[in-house]
Tab-separated table of C-alpha atoms in Angstrom:
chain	number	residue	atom	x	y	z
Q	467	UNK	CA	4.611	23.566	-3.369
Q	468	UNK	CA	3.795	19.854	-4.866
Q	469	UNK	CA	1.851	17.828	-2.902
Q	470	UNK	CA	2.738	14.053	-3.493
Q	471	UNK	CA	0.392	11.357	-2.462
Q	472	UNK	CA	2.217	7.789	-1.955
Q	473	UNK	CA	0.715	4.195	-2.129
Q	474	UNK	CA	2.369	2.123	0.284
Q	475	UNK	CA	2.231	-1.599	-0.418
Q	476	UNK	CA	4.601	-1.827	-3.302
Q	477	UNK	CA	5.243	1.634	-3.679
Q	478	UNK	CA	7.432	2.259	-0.845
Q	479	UNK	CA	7.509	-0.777	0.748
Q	480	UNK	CA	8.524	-3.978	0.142
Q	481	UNK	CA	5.482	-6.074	0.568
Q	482	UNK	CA	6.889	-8.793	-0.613
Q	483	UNK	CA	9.285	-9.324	1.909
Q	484	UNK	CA	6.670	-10.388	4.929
Q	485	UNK	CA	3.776	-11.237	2.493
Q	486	UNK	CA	4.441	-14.921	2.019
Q	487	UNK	CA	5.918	-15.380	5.307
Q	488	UNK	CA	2.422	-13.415	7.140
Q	489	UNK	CA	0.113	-15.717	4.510
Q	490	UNK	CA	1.931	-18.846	5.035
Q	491	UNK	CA	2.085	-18.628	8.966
Q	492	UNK	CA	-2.081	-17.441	8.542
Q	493	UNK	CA	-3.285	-20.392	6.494
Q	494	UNK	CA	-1.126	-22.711	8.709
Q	495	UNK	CA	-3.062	-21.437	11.708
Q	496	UNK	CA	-6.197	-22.302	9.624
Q	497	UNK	CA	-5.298	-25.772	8.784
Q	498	UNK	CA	-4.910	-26.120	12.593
Q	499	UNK	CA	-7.864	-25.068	13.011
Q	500	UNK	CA	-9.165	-27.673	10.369
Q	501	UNK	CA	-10.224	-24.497	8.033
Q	502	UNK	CA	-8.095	-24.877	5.459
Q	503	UNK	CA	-6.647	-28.396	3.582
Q	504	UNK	CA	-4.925	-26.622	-0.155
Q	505	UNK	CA	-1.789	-25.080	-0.649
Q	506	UNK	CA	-1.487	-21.515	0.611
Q	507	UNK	CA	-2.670	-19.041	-2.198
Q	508	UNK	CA	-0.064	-16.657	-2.522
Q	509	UNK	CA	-0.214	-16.578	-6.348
Q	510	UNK	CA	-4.034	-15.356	-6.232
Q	511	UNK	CA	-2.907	-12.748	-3.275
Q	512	UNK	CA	0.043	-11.523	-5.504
Q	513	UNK	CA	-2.838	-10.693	-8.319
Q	514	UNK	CA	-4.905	-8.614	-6.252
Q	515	UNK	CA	-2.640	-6.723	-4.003
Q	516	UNK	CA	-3.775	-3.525	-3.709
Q	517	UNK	CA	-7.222	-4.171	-3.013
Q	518	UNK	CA	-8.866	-3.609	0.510
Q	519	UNK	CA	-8.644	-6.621	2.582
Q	520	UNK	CA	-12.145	-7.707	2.751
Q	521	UNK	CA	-12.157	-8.382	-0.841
Q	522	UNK	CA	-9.196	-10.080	-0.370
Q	523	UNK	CA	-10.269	-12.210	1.976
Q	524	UNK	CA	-13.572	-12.628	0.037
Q	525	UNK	CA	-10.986	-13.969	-3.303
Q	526	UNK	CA	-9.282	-16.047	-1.084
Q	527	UNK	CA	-11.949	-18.191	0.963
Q	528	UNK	CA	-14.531	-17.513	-0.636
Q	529	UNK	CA	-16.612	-20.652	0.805
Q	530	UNK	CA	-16.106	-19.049	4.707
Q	531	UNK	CA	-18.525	-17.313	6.789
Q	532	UNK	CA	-17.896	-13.644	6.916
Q	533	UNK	CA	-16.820	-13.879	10.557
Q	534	UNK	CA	-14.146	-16.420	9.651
Q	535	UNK	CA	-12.666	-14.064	6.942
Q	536	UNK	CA	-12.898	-11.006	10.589
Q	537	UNK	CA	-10.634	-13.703	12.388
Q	538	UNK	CA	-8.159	-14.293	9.299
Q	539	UNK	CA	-8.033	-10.612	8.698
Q	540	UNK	CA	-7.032	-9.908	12.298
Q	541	UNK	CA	-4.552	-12.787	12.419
Q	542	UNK	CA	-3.029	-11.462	9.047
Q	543	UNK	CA	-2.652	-8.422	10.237
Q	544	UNK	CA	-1.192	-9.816	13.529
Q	545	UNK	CA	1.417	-12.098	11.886
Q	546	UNK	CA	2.143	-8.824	9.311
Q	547	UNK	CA	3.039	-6.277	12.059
Q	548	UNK	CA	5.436	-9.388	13.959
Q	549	UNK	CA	7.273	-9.406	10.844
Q	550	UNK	CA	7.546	-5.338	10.157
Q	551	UNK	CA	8.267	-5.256	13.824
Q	552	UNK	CA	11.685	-7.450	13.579
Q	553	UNK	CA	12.792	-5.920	10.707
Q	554	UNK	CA	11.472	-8.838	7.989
Q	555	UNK	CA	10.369	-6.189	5.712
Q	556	UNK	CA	12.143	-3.001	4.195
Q	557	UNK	CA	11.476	0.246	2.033
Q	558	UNK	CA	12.472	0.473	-1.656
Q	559	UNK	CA	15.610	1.655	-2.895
Q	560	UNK	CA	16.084	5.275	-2.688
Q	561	UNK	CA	12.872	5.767	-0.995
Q	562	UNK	CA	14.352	7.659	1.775
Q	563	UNK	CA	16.538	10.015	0.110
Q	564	UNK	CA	13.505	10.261	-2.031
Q	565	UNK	CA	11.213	11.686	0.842
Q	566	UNK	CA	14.373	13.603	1.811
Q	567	UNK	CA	14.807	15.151	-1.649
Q	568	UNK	CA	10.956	16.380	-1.537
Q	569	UNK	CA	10.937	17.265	2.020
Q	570	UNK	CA	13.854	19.644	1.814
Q	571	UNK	CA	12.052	21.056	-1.541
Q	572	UNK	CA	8.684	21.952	0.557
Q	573	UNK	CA	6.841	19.226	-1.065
Q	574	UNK	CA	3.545	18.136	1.237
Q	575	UNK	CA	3.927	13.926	1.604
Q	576	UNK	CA	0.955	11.867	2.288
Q	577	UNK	CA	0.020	8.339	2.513
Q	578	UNK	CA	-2.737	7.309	1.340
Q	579	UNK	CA	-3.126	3.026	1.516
Q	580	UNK	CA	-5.877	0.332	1.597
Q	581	UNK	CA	-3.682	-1.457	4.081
Q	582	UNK	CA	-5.112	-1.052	7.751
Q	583	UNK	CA	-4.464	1.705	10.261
Q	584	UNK	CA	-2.581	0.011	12.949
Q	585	UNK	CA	-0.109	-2.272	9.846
Q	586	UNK	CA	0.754	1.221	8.192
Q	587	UNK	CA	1.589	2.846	12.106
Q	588	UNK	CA	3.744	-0.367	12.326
Q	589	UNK	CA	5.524	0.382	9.228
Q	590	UNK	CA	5.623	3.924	9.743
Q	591	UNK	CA	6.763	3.854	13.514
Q	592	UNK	CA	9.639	1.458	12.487
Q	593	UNK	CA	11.375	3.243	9.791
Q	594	UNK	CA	10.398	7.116	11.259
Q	595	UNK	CA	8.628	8.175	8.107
Q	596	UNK	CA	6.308	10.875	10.434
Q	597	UNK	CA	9.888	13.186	9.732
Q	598	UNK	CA	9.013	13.562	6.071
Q	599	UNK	CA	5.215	12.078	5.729
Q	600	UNK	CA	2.710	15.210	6.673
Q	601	UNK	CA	-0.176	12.435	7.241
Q	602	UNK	CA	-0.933	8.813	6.841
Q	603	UNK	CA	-4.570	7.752	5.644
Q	604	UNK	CA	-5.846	4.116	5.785
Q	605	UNK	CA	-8.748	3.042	3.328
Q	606	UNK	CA	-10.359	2.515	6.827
Q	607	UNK	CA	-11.239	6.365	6.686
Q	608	UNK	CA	-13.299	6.476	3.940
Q	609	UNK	CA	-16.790	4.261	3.976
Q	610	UNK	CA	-16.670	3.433	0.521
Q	611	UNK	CA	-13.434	1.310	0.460
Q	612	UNK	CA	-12.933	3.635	-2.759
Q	613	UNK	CA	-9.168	5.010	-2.568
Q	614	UNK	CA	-10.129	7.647	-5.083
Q	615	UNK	CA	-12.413	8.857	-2.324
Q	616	UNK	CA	-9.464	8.269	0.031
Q	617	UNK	CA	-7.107	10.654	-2.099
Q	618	UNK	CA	-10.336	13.265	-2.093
Q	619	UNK	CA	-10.363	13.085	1.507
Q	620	UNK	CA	-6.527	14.239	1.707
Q	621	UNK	CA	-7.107	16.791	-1.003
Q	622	UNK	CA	-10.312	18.266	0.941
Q	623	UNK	CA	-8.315	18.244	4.288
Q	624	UNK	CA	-5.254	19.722	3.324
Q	625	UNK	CA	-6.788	21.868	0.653
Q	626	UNK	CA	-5.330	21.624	-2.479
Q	627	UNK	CA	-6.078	20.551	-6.134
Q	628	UNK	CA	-2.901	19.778	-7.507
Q	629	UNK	CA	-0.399	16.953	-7.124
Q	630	UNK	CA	0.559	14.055	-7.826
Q	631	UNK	CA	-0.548	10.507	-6.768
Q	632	UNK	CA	2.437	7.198	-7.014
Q	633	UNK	CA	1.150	3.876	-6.867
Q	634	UNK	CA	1.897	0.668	-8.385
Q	635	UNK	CA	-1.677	-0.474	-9.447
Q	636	UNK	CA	-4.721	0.855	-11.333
Q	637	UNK	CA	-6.629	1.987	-7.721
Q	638	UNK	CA	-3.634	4.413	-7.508
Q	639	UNK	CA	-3.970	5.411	-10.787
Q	640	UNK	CA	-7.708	5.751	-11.201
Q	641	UNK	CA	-7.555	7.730	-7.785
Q	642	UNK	CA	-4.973	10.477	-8.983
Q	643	UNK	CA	-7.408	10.679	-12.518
Q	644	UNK	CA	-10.630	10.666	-10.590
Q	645	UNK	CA	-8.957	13.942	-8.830
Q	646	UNK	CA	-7.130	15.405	-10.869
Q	647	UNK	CA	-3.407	14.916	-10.012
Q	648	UNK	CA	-1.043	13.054	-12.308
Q	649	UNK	CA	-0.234	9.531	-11.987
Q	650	UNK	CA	2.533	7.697	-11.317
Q	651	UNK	CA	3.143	4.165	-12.270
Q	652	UNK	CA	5.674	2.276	-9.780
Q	653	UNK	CA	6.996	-0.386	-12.279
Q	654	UNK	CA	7.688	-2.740	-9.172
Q	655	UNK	CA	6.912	-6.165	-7.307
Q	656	UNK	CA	3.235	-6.369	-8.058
Q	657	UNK	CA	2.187	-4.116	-10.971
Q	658	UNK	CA	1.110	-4.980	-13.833
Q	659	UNK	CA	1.632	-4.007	-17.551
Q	660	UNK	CA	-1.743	-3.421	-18.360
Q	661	UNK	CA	-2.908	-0.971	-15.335
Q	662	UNK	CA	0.743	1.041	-15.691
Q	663	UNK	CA	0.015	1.705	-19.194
Q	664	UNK	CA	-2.409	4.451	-18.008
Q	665	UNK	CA	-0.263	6.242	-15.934
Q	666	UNK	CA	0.963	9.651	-17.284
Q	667	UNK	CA	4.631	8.339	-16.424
Q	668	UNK	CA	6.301	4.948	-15.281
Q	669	UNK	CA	9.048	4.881	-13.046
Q	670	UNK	CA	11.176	1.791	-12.557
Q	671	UNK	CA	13.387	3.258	-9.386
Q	672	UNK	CA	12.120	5.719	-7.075
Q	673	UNK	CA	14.620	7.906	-8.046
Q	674	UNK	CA	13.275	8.829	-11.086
Q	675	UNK	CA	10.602	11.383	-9.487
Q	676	UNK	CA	13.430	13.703	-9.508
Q	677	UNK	CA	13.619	13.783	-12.593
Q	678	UNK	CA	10.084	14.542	-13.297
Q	679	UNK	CA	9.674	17.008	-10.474
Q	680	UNK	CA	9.708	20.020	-12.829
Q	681	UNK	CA	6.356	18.093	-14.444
Q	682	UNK	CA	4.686	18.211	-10.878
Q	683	UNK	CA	5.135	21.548	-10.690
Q	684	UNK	CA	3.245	22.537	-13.679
């Protein structure tokens, strides 16, 4: 049995789709507040997706107080579930029969995100992914912030030492080398050439993993 550790954030879900609409509406609630007088900066978001969000919010206002960057975070993360919540957002292609495909081949699926607990239960609730996903882990469960401690937490819990991690940037990479498990590169939305070319394979459709399943199992 493989176990298969999945990113979430441009891995299996479209990020993209509520990301500018979630950081426009927050930074317009800022310059209400008189916080905030520049353009919103989605291009600087877009280069450090996959990050945890304080040091997102530390790369993006940079000259707040760190209780200014709490209240953006939770408004964020407010405006982000609104827009999951009425359907804004959406999974890759063939990411369901994907988790289908795995699922009816015994494979164990796990999550394992630096998004926030109560975003991934949004997206999780809203497309039913609990009928293929064994667990969901947040970045908020491990102290560090470190998502190769993350993945090390799922491997501990569920006891095993072989797998495979799919991500679309170096975090998800490092994590699956850190462990142990081969890496997946999710040639998608917001990766980037230079992290994917140290995955052990890069995938441009979800649907590829079938392919390689025979590798996992090795």
């Amino acid at each position: 049995m493989t176990s298969v550790i999945f990113d979430m954030d441009g891995t299996l879900f479209q990020t993209e789709k509520i990301l500018q609409i979630a950081l426009e509406d927050t930074f317009e609630h800022l310059r209400s507040r008189n916080k905030w007088e520049a353009p919103t900066p989605i291009d600087t978001y877009r280069d450090i997706m996959g990050v945890p969000l304080p040091k997102v919010w530390e790369t993006l206002l940079p000259n707040h107080s760190i209780e200014e960057r709490k209240q953006t975070d939770a408004y964020f993360l407010e405006r982000l579930i609104v827009n999951i919540r009425d359907g804004k957002g959406g999974l890759y292609p063939n990411a369901i029969e994907l988790l289908q495909y795995l699922k009816e081949r015994n494979c164990s699926i796990y999550i394992a995100s630096n998004g926030l607990v109560k975003y991934l239960h949004a997206i999780v609730d809203y497309y039913k992914l609990d009928q293929w996903i064994t667990e969901t882990f947040s970045i908020q469960h491990i102290q560090s912030l470190n998502k190769s401690d993350l993945v090390n937490h799922i491997m501990e819990k569920y006891d095993f030492s072989d797998g495979v991690v799919v991500g679309d940037r170096l975090s998800d990479i490092r994590a699956a080398k850190d462990n142990g498990l081969l890496s997946i590169g999710c040639n998608f939305d917001f990766a980037r050439e230079d992290e994917l070319a140290q995955a052990d394979i890069i995938i441009d459709d979800l649907k590829e993993i079938q392919t390689v399943l025979p590798r996992l199992n090795r």
